[in-house]
Amino acid sequence: MSTRKKRKIEDENRIYNESWKYDYFFIHYEKNLVCLICSECIAVFKEYNVKRHYTTKHSNKYDQFTGDLRKQKVEKLMKVVTSQQTFLMKTNNESESVTKASYEICNLLAKTLHCYSDGMFIKQCIEKAVEIICPDQKKIFANISLSRRTVARRIDEMADNVDESLKKRVKAFEYFSICLDESTDITDTVQLAIFIRGVDSELNITEDFLDLVGLKGNTTGEIMYGAFEKTLEKNELSLLKLSGITTDGAQSFRGERPGLIGILSNKLAQNENPNDLFICHCVLHVENLCAKKINMEHVMDIVVSTVNFLRGRALNHRQFKEFLSDIDAENNDVVYFTDVRWLSKSSVLQRFYNLLPEIKLFMEMKGKPVKELSDCEWLTDLAFFVDITMHLSELNIKMQGKNLIISEFITFIKAFISKLKLWSTQLRNKNCHFFPTLLQRTEPKNYFKYAEKVEEQNKNLKIDSKNFLAEKTKYE
């Protein structure tokens, strides 16, 4: 017994007939037939359905309209329907724009780390500006929702969206590398920051922040590895696709006893086809290590102790700022230095050098004179130190940011090594063109001392680059 396949309505290729507009008061709107009289919709394009609707509901009243009178009635109803549609579309567009504006403002609040309650203050500012500039649009801007709960909810939604988007891209990675860094926040909780960079089959590179894991208790290599492994499992990443890993050189990562790198290396060695894992120390730390080998502690110690005296106590700091204001100094304060923020060394030294006369006079007024501030040789060493740290800071800034690869880091470092060679030669020839602060001092008795320090810097940078940039799978 054969069964006949049921025919679908969309297969019948039914189309709208223009005569239905004047015969039955029906128009074609989007994918439906719409009655101009009662706005009821009919999905099936069939004259029988259209005629039945008109006959049963509207014929008694509208049959009296014939000829031009009927056409006028249709056109009048058309204008009403069109105005309604325009109003609805405008309302929908306004609603969409208002919602989008709310999300954009919430995004800015999150990026600038403002309180969620600041959303209402921003709304008040917007309404006040609109009231003055375009008062007829005030009602639209009043609909922007920026309450504390709304801001919190939308920031959560955007965060979830970013998280889901990253997970989709991560799943498509052919290979990926990981960067790990751990630090302690203001609550003394250790935070393990995990960054990822991967490439898919179409060679699209993605670099993003993957996860931030809070660690309690001890932070041994095993605990670090456990947190790292859970993050990979959560994002459905396989160790078989891991091609490289970078750490900050902490003991829990690379200590003498097996740290995270050692555990990871042992784990990969158990695979049938182990990866040739590239392991390196954080490149940006190389210049920090070199900066510490310049042997200018006799300068830095005096600068730090003086700055701490000026800013360590509220009274001294307040009096110093008032003193600078009274004499109309170029700068209004000195800058603190901390080893954690080692890139600030350049700005600390530069600001200190610019305020040398003011600092010397103030310290004498406080009965705490600093004899080094009157020592020409010490001041010349300070000028040299200001210039060399400025060059190191510029190098580090070049090597920061997203989408940089290891070859670019090596290029920057090699270029800097070449510059050091040039500067050493110039200093031996008493040329301080690239050391503008040193150039301001009277001619030093011995330029060779600074040329030797530049050469020492060059040597240290070469050694550290070789040890940290070219290291592979070797575990110390």
PDB file of C-alpha atoms in Angstrom, residues 336-461:
ATOM      1  CA  TYR A 336      58.186  57.063  45.784  1.00  0.00           C
ATOM      2  CA  PHE A 337      60.276  54.059  44.701  1.00  0.00           C
ATOM      3  CA  THR A 338      59.481  50.401  45.390  1.00  0.00           C
ATOM      4  CA  ASP A 339      61.326  47.299  44.172  1.00  0.00           C
ATOM      5  CA  VAL A 340      58.045  45.744  43.012  1.00  0.00           C
ATOM      6  CA  ARG A 341      57.477  48.608  40.577  1.00  0.00           C
ATOM      7  CA  TRP A 342      61.073  48.628  39.342  1.00  0.00           C
ATOM      8  CA  LEU A 343      60.157  50.507  36.164  1.00  0.00           C
ATOM      9  CA  SER A 344      59.514  53.555  38.359  1.00  0.00           C
ATOM     10  CA  LYS A 345      63.246  53.901  39.082  1.00  0.00           C
ATOM     11  CA  SER A 346      63.740  56.130  36.044  1.00  0.00           C
ATOM     12  CA  SER A 347      60.945  58.565  36.991  1.00  0.00           C
ATOM     13  CA  VAL A 348      62.096  58.631  40.648  1.00  0.00           C
ATOM     14  CA  LEU A 349      65.649  59.554  39.680  1.00  0.00           C
ATOM     15  CA  GLN A 350      64.549  62.067  37.027  1.00  0.00           C
ATOM     16  CA  ARG A 351      62.209  63.888  39.421  1.00  0.00           C
ATOM     17  CA  PHE A 352      64.848  63.860  42.179  1.00  0.00           C
ATOM     18  CA  TYR A 353      67.462  65.335  39.829  1.00  0.00           C
ATOM     19  CA  ASN A 354      65.086  68.062  38.634  1.00  0.00           C
ATOM     20  CA  LEU A 355      64.432  69.106  42.248  1.00  0.00           C
ATOM     21  CA  LEU A 356      68.040  68.902  43.479  1.00  0.00           C
ATOM     22  CA  PRO A 357      68.412  72.577  44.587  1.00  0.00           C
ATOM     23  CA  GLU A 358      65.011  72.590  46.283  1.00  0.00           C
ATOM     24  CA  ILE A 359      65.635  69.265  48.062  1.00  0.00           C
ATOM     25  CA  LYS A 360      69.095  70.394  49.240  1.00  0.00           C
ATOM     26  CA  LEU A 361      67.714  73.665  50.646  1.00  0.00           C
ATOM     27  CA  PHE A 362      64.727  71.996  52.341  1.00  0.00           C
ATOM     28  CA  MET A 363      66.868  69.285  53.977  1.00  0.00           C
ATOM     29  CA  GLU A 364      69.170  71.990  55.364  1.00  0.00           C
ATOM     30  CA  MET A 365      66.158  73.898  56.687  1.00  0.00           C
ATOM     31  CA  LYS A 366      64.978  70.726  58.468  1.00  0.00           C
ATOM     32  CA  GLY A 367      68.422  70.207  60.014  1.00  0.00           C
ATOM     33  CA  LYS A 368      69.015  67.041  57.957  1.00  0.00           C
ATOM     34  CA  PRO A 369      71.622  68.100  55.382  1.00  0.00           C
ATOM     35  CA  VAL A 370      72.674  65.497  52.820  1.00  0.00           C
ATOM     36  CA  LYS A 371      76.375  65.935  52.136  1.00  0.00           C
ATOM     37  CA  GLU A 372      76.200  63.984  48.872  1.00  0.00           C
ATOM     38  CA  LEU A 373      74.030  66.731  47.374  1.00  0.00           C
ATOM     39  CA  SER A 374      77.097  68.969  47.467  1.00  0.00           C
ATOM     40  CA  ASP A 375      79.499  66.339  46.122  1.00  0.00           C
ATOM     41  CA  CYS A 376      80.194  66.980  42.416  1.00  0.00           C
ATOM     42  CA  GLU A 377      81.330  63.409  41.771  1.00  0.00           C
ATOM     43  CA  TRP A 378      78.187  61.954  43.389  1.00  0.00           C
ATOM     44  CA  LEU A 379      75.978  64.342  41.425  1.00  0.00           C
ATOM     45  CA  THR A 380      77.700  63.297  38.194  1.00  0.00           C
ATOM     46  CA  ASP A 381      77.074  59.640  39.044  1.00  0.00           C
ATOM     47  CA  LEU A 382      73.437  60.533  39.667  1.00  0.00           C
ATOM     48  CA  ALA A 383      73.198  62.229  36.266  1.00  0.00           C
ATOM     49  CA  PHE A 384      74.626  59.138  34.552  1.00  0.00           C
ATOM     50  CA  PHE A 385      72.250  56.879  36.493  1.00  0.00           C
ATOM     51  CA  VAL A 386      69.267  59.027  35.446  1.00  0.00           C
ATOM     52  CA  ASP A 387      70.181  58.597  31.764  1.00  0.00           C
ATOM     53  CA  ILE A 388      70.919  54.855  31.789  1.00  0.00           C
ATOM     54  CA  THR A 389      67.705  54.025  33.702  1.00  0.00           C
ATOM     55  CA  MET A 390      65.753  56.196  31.254  1.00  0.00           C
ATOM     56  CA  HIS A 391      67.109  54.105  28.346  1.00  0.00           C
ATOM     57  CA  LEU A 392      66.215  50.864  30.157  1.00  0.00           C
ATOM     58  CA  SER A 393      62.716  52.153  30.878  1.00  0.00           C
ATOM     59  CA  GLU A 394      62.199  53.022  27.203  1.00  0.00           C
ATOM     60  CA  LEU A 395      63.297  49.500  26.230  1.00  0.00           C
ATOM     61  CA  ASN A 396      60.828  47.922  28.656  1.00  0.00           C
ATOM     62  CA  ILE A 397      57.945  50.057  27.429  1.00  0.00           C
ATOM     63  CA  LYS A 398      58.660  48.880  23.868  1.00  0.00           C
ATOM     64  CA  MET A 399      58.458  45.284  25.027  1.00  0.00           C
ATOM     65  CA  GLN A 400      55.068  45.658  26.696  1.00  0.00           C
ATOM     66  CA  GLY A 401      51.637  45.228  25.131  1.00  0.00           C
ATOM     67  CA  LYS A 402      49.710  42.538  23.314  1.00  0.00           C
ATOM     68  CA  ASN A 403      50.494  40.603  20.141  1.00  0.00           C
ATOM     69  CA  LEU A 404      54.280  40.756  20.517  1.00  0.00           C
ATOM     70  CA  ILE A 405      56.217  37.560  19.847  1.00  0.00           C
ATOM     71  CA  ILE A 406      59.556  36.286  21.168  1.00  0.00           C
ATOM     72  CA  SER A 407      61.432  37.218  17.985  1.00  0.00           C
ATOM     73  CA  GLU A 408      60.401  40.863  18.449  1.00  0.00           C
ATOM     74  CA  PHE A 409      61.701  40.804  22.040  1.00  0.00           C
ATOM     75  CA  ILE A 410      65.019  39.414  20.817  1.00  0.00           C
ATOM     76  CA  THR A 411      65.161  42.112  18.120  1.00  0.00           C
ATOM     77  CA  PHE A 412      64.608  44.869  20.703  1.00  0.00           C
ATOM     78  CA  ILE A 413      67.293  43.448  23.008  1.00  0.00           C
ATOM     79  CA  LYS A 414      69.828  42.978  20.186  1.00  0.00           C
ATOM     80  CA  ALA A 415      69.209  46.546  19.030  1.00  0.00           C
ATOM     81  CA  PHE A 416      69.739  47.770  22.593  1.00  0.00           C
ATOM     82  CA  ILE A 417      72.985  45.792  22.855  1.00  0.00           C
ATOM     83  CA  SER A 418      74.203  47.518  19.680  1.00  0.00           C
ATOM     84  CA  LYS A 419      73.292  50.888  21.192  1.00  0.00           C
ATOM     85  CA  LEU A 420      75.276  50.054  24.323  1.00  0.00           C
ATOM     86  CA  LYS A 421      78.332  49.378  22.167  1.00  0.00           C
ATOM     87  CA  LEU A 422      77.904  52.739  20.468  1.00  0.00           C
ATOM     88  CA  TRP A 423      77.414  54.597  23.752  1.00  0.00           C
ATOM     89  CA  SER A 424      80.496  52.983  25.281  1.00  0.00           C
ATOM     90  CA  THR A 425      82.631  54.100  22.346  1.00  0.00           C
ATOM     91  CA  GLN A 426      81.200  57.616  22.477  1.00  0.00           C
ATOM     92  CA  LEU A 427      81.789  57.931  26.222  1.00  0.00           C
ATOM     93  CA  ARG A 428      85.428  56.916  25.762  1.00  0.00           C
ATOM     94  CA  ASN A 429      85.645  59.729  23.211  1.00  0.00           C
ATOM     95  CA  LYS A 430      84.001  62.122  25.712  1.00  0.00           C
ATOM     96  CA  ASN A 431      80.781  62.307  23.679  1.00  0.00           C
ATOM     97  CA  CYS A 432      77.621  62.427  25.862  1.00  0.00           C
ATOM     98  CA  HIS A 433      75.083  63.001  23.097  1.00  0.00           C
ATOM     99  CA  PHE A 434      72.839  60.124  24.272  1.00  0.00           C
ATOM    100  CA  PHE A 435      73.274  61.059  27.944  1.00  0.00           C
ATOM    101  CA  PRO A 436      71.613  64.508  28.120  1.00  0.00           C
ATOM    102  CA  THR A 437      71.544  64.696  31.920  1.00  0.00           C
ATOM    103  CA  LEU A 438      75.231  63.803  32.163  1.00  0.00           C
ATOM    104  CA  LEU A 439      75.911  66.426  29.499  1.00  0.00           C
ATOM    105  CA  GLN A 440      74.510  69.117  31.827  1.00  0.00           C
ATOM    106  CA  ARG A 441      77.232  68.439  34.378  1.00  0.00           C
ATOM    107  CA  THR A 442      80.674  69.955  34.138  1.00  0.00           C
ATOM    108  CA  GLU A 443      83.068  67.650  32.313  1.00  0.00           C
ATOM    109  CA  PRO A 444      83.669  64.569  34.492  1.00  0.00           C
ATOM    110  CA  LYS A 445      87.212  63.740  35.487  1.00  0.00           C
ATOM    111  CA  ASN A 446      86.900  60.232  34.140  1.00  0.00           C
ATOM    112  CA  TYR A 447      84.523  59.318  31.332  1.00  0.00           C
ATOM    113  CA  PHE A 448      86.070  55.855  31.228  1.00  0.00           C
ATOM    114  CA  LYS A 449      84.265  54.917  34.462  1.00  0.00           C
ATOM    115  CA  TYR A 450      80.874  55.356  32.777  1.00  0.00           C
ATOM    116  CA  ALA A 451      82.044  53.669  29.582  1.00  0.00           C
ATOM    117  CA  GLU A 452      83.039  50.633  31.674  1.00  0.00           C
ATOM    118  CA  LYS A 453      79.610  50.573  33.351  1.00  0.00           C
ATOM    119  CA  VAL A 454      77.897  50.649  29.933  1.00  0.00           C
ATOM    120  CA  GLU A 455      80.146  47.796  28.766  1.00  0.00           C
ATOM    121  CA  GLU A 456      79.304  45.861  31.931  1.00  0.00           C
ATOM    122  CA  GLN A 457      75.619  46.434  31.208  1.00  0.00           C
ATOM    123  CA  ASN A 458      76.156  45.152  27.676  1.00  0.00           C
ATOM    124  CA  LYS A 459      77.892  42.022  28.967  1.00  0.00           C
ATOM    125  CA  ASN A 460      75.188  41.311  31.558  1.00  0.00           C
ATOM    126  CA  LEU A 461      72.403  41.748  29.014  1.00  0.00           C
TER     127      LEU A 461
END
